[in-house]
Every structure is written in structure tokens, then in C-alpha cells.
Coordinates of C-alpha atoms in Angstrom, one line a residue:
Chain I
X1 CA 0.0 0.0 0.0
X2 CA 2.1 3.3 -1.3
X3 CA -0.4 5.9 -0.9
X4 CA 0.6 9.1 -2.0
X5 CA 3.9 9.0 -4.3
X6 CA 5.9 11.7 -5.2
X7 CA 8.5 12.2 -7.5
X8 CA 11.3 13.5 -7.5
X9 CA 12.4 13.6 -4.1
X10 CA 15.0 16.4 -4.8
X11 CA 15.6 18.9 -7.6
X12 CA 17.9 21.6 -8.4
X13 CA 17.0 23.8 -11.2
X14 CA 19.0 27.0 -13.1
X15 CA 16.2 30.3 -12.9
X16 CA 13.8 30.4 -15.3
X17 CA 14.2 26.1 -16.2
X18 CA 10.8 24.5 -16.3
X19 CA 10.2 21.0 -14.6
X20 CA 7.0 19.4 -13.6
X21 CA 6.7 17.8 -10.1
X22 CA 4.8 14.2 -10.4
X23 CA 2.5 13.0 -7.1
X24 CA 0.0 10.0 -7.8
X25 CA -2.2 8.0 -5.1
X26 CA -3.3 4.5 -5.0
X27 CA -6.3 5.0 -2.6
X28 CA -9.2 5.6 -4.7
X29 CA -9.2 9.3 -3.8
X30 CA -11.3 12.0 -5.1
X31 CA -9.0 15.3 -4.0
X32 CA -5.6 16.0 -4.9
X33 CA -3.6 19.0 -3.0
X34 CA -0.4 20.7 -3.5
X35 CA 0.8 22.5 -0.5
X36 CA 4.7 24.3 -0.3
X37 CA 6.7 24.3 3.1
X38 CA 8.9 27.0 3.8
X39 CA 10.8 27.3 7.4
X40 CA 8.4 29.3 9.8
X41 CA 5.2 29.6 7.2
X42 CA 3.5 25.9 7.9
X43 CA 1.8 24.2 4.5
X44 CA 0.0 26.2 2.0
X45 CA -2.0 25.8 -0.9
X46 CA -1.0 26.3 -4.4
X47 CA -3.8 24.4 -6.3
X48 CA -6.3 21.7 -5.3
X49 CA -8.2 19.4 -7.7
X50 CA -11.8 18.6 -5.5
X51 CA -12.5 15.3 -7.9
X52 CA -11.5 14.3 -11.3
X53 CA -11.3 17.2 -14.1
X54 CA -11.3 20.2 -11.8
X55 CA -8.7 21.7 -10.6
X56 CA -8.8 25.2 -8.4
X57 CA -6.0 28.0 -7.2
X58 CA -5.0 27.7 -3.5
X59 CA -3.5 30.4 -1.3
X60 CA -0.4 30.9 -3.7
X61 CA -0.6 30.2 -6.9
X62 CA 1.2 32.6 -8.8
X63 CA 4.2 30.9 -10.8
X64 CA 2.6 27.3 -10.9
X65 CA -0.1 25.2 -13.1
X66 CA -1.7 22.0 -12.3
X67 CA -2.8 19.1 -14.0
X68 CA -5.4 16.3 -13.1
X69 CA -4.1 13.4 -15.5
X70 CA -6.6 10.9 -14.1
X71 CA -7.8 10.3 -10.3
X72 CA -4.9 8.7 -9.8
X73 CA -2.0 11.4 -10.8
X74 CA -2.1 15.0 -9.9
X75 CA 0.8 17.0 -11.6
X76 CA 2.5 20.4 -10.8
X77 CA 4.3 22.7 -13.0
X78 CA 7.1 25.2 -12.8
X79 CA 6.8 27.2 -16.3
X80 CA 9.7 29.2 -15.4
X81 CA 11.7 28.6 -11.9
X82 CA 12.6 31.4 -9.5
X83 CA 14.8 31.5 -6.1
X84 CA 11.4 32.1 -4.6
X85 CA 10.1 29.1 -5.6
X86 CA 13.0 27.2 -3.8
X87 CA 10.7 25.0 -0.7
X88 CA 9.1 21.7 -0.1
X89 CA 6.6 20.7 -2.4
X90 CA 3.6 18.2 -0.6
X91 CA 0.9 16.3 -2.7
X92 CA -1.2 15.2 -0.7
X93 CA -5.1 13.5 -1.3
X94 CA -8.3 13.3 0.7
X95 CA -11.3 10.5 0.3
X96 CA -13.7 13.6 -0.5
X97 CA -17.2 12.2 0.9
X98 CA -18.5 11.5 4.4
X99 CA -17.1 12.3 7.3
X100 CA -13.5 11.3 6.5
X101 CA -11.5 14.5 6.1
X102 CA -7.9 13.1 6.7
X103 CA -5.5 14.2 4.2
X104 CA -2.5 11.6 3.3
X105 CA 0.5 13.2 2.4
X106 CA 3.4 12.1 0.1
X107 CA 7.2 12.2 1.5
X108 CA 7.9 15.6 -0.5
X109 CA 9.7 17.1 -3.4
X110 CA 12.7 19.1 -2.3
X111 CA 13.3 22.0 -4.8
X112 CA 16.5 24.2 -4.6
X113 CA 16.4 27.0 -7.4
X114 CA 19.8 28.8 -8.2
Chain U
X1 CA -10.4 33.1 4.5
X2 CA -9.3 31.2 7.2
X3 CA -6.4 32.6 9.6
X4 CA -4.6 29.3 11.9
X5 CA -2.1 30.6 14.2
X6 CA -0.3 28.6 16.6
X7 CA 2.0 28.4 19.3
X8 CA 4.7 28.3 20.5
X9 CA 7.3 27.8 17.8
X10 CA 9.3 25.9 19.4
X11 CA 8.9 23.8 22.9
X12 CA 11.0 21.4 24.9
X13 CA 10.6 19.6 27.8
X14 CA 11.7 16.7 29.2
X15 CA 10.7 13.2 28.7
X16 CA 8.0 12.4 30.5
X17 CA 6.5 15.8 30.8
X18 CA 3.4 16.8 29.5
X19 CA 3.5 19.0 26.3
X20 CA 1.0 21.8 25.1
X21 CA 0.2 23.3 21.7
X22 CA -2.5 25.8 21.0
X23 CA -4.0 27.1 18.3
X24 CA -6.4 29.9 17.2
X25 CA -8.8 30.4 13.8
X26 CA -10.5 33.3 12.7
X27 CA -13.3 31.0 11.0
X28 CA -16.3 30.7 12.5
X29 CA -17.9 28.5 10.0
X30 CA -14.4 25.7 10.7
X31 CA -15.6 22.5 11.7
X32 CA -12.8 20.3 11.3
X33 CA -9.5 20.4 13.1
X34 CA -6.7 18.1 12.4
X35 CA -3.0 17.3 14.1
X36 CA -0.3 16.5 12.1
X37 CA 2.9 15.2 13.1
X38 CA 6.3 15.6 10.6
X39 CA 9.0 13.8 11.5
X40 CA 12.7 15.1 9.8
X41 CA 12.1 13.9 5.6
X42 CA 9.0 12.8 5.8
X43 CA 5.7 14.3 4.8
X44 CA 3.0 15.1 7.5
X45 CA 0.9 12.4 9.0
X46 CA -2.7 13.0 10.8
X47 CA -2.2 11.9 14.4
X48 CA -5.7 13.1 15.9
X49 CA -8.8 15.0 14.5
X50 CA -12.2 16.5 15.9
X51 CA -15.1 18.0 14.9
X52 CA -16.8 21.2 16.1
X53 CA -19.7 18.8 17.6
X54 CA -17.4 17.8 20.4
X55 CA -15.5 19.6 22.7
X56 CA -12.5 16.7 23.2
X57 CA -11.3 14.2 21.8
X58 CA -8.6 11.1 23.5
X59 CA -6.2 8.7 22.2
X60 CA -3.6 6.9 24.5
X61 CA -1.2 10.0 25.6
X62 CA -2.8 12.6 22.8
X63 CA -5.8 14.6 23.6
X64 CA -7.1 17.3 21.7
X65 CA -9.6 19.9 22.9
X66 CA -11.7 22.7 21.2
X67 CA -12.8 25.5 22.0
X68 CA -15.6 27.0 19.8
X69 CA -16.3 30.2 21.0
X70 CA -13.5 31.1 21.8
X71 CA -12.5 30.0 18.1
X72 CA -9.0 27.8 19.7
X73 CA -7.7 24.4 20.0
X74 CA -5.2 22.6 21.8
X75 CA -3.2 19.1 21.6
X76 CA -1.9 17.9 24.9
X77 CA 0.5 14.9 24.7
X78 CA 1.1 13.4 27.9
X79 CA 4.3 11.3 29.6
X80 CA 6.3 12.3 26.4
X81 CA 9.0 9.9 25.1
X82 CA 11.9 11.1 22.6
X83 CA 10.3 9.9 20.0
X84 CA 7.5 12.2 20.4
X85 CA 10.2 14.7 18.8
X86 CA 9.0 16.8 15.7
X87 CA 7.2 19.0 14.5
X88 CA 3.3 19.5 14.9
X89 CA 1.2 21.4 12.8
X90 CA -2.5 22.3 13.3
X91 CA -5.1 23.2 10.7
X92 CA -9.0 24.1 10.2
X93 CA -11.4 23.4 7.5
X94 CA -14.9 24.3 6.5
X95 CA -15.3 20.8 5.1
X96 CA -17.0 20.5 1.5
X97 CA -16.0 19.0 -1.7
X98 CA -12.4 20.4 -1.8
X99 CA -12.0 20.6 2.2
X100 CA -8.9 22.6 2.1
X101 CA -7.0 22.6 5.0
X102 CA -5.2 26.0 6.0
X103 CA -2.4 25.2 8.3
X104 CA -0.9 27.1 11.7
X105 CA 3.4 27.6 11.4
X106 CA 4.0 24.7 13.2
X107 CA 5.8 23.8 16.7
X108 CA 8.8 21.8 16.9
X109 CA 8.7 19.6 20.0
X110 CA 12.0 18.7 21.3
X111 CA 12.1 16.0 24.3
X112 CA 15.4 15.6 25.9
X113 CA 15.9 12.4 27.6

């Protein structure tokens, strides 16, 4: 039982490179989530996909694009890096009915941007 | 939107002392309230949750309580071991299709042996 895979695990890009972060679930889930992580500022959102074929901005999503491939794969997209966008990238996925509103997260996508 | 902050930053005791972590929102229509736990490399990992229906919530040495009116929550973790070491993040949700969580800044727990 994987869960939520991400890949890669670390990245260094040159500014303004392009590279697409991969995350795909094996739990049947209907939500997808991209969060960043930077030292002091917690999670937050960049985009969110609530169920197949949507796909919605988060808190910050200025510099990114998103992709729902299928309900298993849930992509994220650097068009053109920048040293701001140097963090911890998290996919993470969410059953989306009932009362279950755990979210399981993947082990993270560390990206350095020089 | 939604507004999690949470404290302290940073908090160590030793083992076997009981830890606090609080949290505020600025949501009054939140009705979900998760704990995470990250350890060092590793993604975030739900560790205890309640609902706005109930005012606390147990598990072995964790305990959560809430607060609605005045809008806070708290994890308390009990007889803590070293391995209780990392950091803890809190976070609030309205619920709904996307249910997104907005996270507090995250306390790193350090318990000295």
C-alpha cells in the first residue's frame, strides 16, 4: 500500500528552467492538493483538484499550473523557476465524501532554485 | 479566509513531561480540526482530528480539545518519550467537496531524555 507517491524527491533547477513535479495516489481518492513548506510559514496551498477534471487556485498560486491526469495522478508545473520558488513541495489526497477528512500526504519534493 | 495561528514555535521539555500546543482560527464557520505530526524527511501524518460537535477528543497520551467560542484548540500529549520529537502542525477546514486545509506555522517539539 504506497499511498501518495511523489517524484522527484530532490531537484535543483537553473532560474527560469521548467520542470514538472509528479505525485500519484493509490487510494481511490477523489481530492488532490499541492501545498509548499517553507521554514516558519507551515503548508499552504498552491492548487487543489476537488475530484477528477477540476482543478482550483489555492492560497499561492502565482508561478505554478496543475494538471489532473486521471484520479490517480495529480501534476505540478514550474513554467519558469525562481529562487522564490525554492521550498518543499507536498501532494497530498483526501477520500472527499463522508465524514472522512484526513489528508495523506506524500514524502515531499525538495526543490532548490539557483 | 481562514487565519490558523499557533503556538509556541518551538517547545521542549523533558521526557516524560506533559506538552502543550495551541491554536487559534478566525473562522467561525471551521468544523474540522486536524493534528499532524512531521517527523525530519517525511511528509505530515494525521495523528488526531475533531469535529466542532465535540468539545474533546482522547487517544492513548494525545488529547485534543476545542474551544468554539473562543474559536482555539489545543493538543496535549502526555508522559512524552523522545520519540515524540517533531514538528506538529495544526489546521482548520470548512469541510465541503475540496476541504482545504489552512495550516498554523508549526511547533517543533523537542524531548530531551
Amino acid at each position: 500500500n504506497a499511498g501518495v507517491t511523489q517524484t522527484p524527491k530532490f531537484q535543483v533547477l537553473k532560474t527560469g528552467q521548467s520542470m514538472t513535479l509528479q505525485c500519484a495516489q493509490d487510494m481511490n481518492h477523489n481530492s488532490m492538493y499541492w501545498y509548499r513548506q517553507d521554514p516558519g510559514m507551515g503548508l499552504r496551498l498552491i492548487y487543489y483538484s476537488a475530484s477528477e477534471g477540476t482543478t482550483d487556485k489555492g492560497e499561492v498560486p502565482n508561478g505554478y499550473n496543475v494538471s489532473r491526469l486521471n484520479k490517480r495522478e495529480f501534476s505540478l508545473r514550474l513554467e519558469s523557476a525562481a529562487p522564490s520558488q525554492t521550498s518543499v513541495y507536498f501532494c497530498a489526497s483526501k477520500r472527499g465524501t463522508g465524514s472522512d477528512h484526513g489528508y495523506t500526504f506524500g514524502s515531499g519534493t525538495r526543490l532548490t532554485v539557483v | 479566509g481562514e487565519n490558523v495561528e499557533q503556538h509556541p514555535s518551538t517547545l521542549s521539555v523533558q521526557e516524560g513531561d506533559s506538552a502543550v500546543i495551541k491554536c487559534t482560527y478566525s473562522d467561525s464557520a471551521s468544523n474540522y480540526f486536524p493534528w499532524y505530526k512531521q517527523e525530519l524527511g517525511k511528509g505530515p501524518q494525521l495523528i488526531i482530528d475533531i469535529r466542532s460537535n465535540v468539545g474533546e477528543k482522547k487517544d492513548q497520551r494525545i488529547a485534543v480539545t476545542l474551544n468554539k467560542t473562543a474559536k482555539h484548540f489545543s493538543l496535549h500529549i502526555t508522559e512524552t518519550q523522545p520519540e515524540d520529537s517533531a514538528v506538529y502542525f495544526c489546521a482548520a477546514s470548512r469541510g465541503g467537496a475540496g476541504n482545504m486545509l489552512t495550516f498554523g506555522g508549526g511547533t517543533r517539539l523537542m524531548v530531551k531524555p
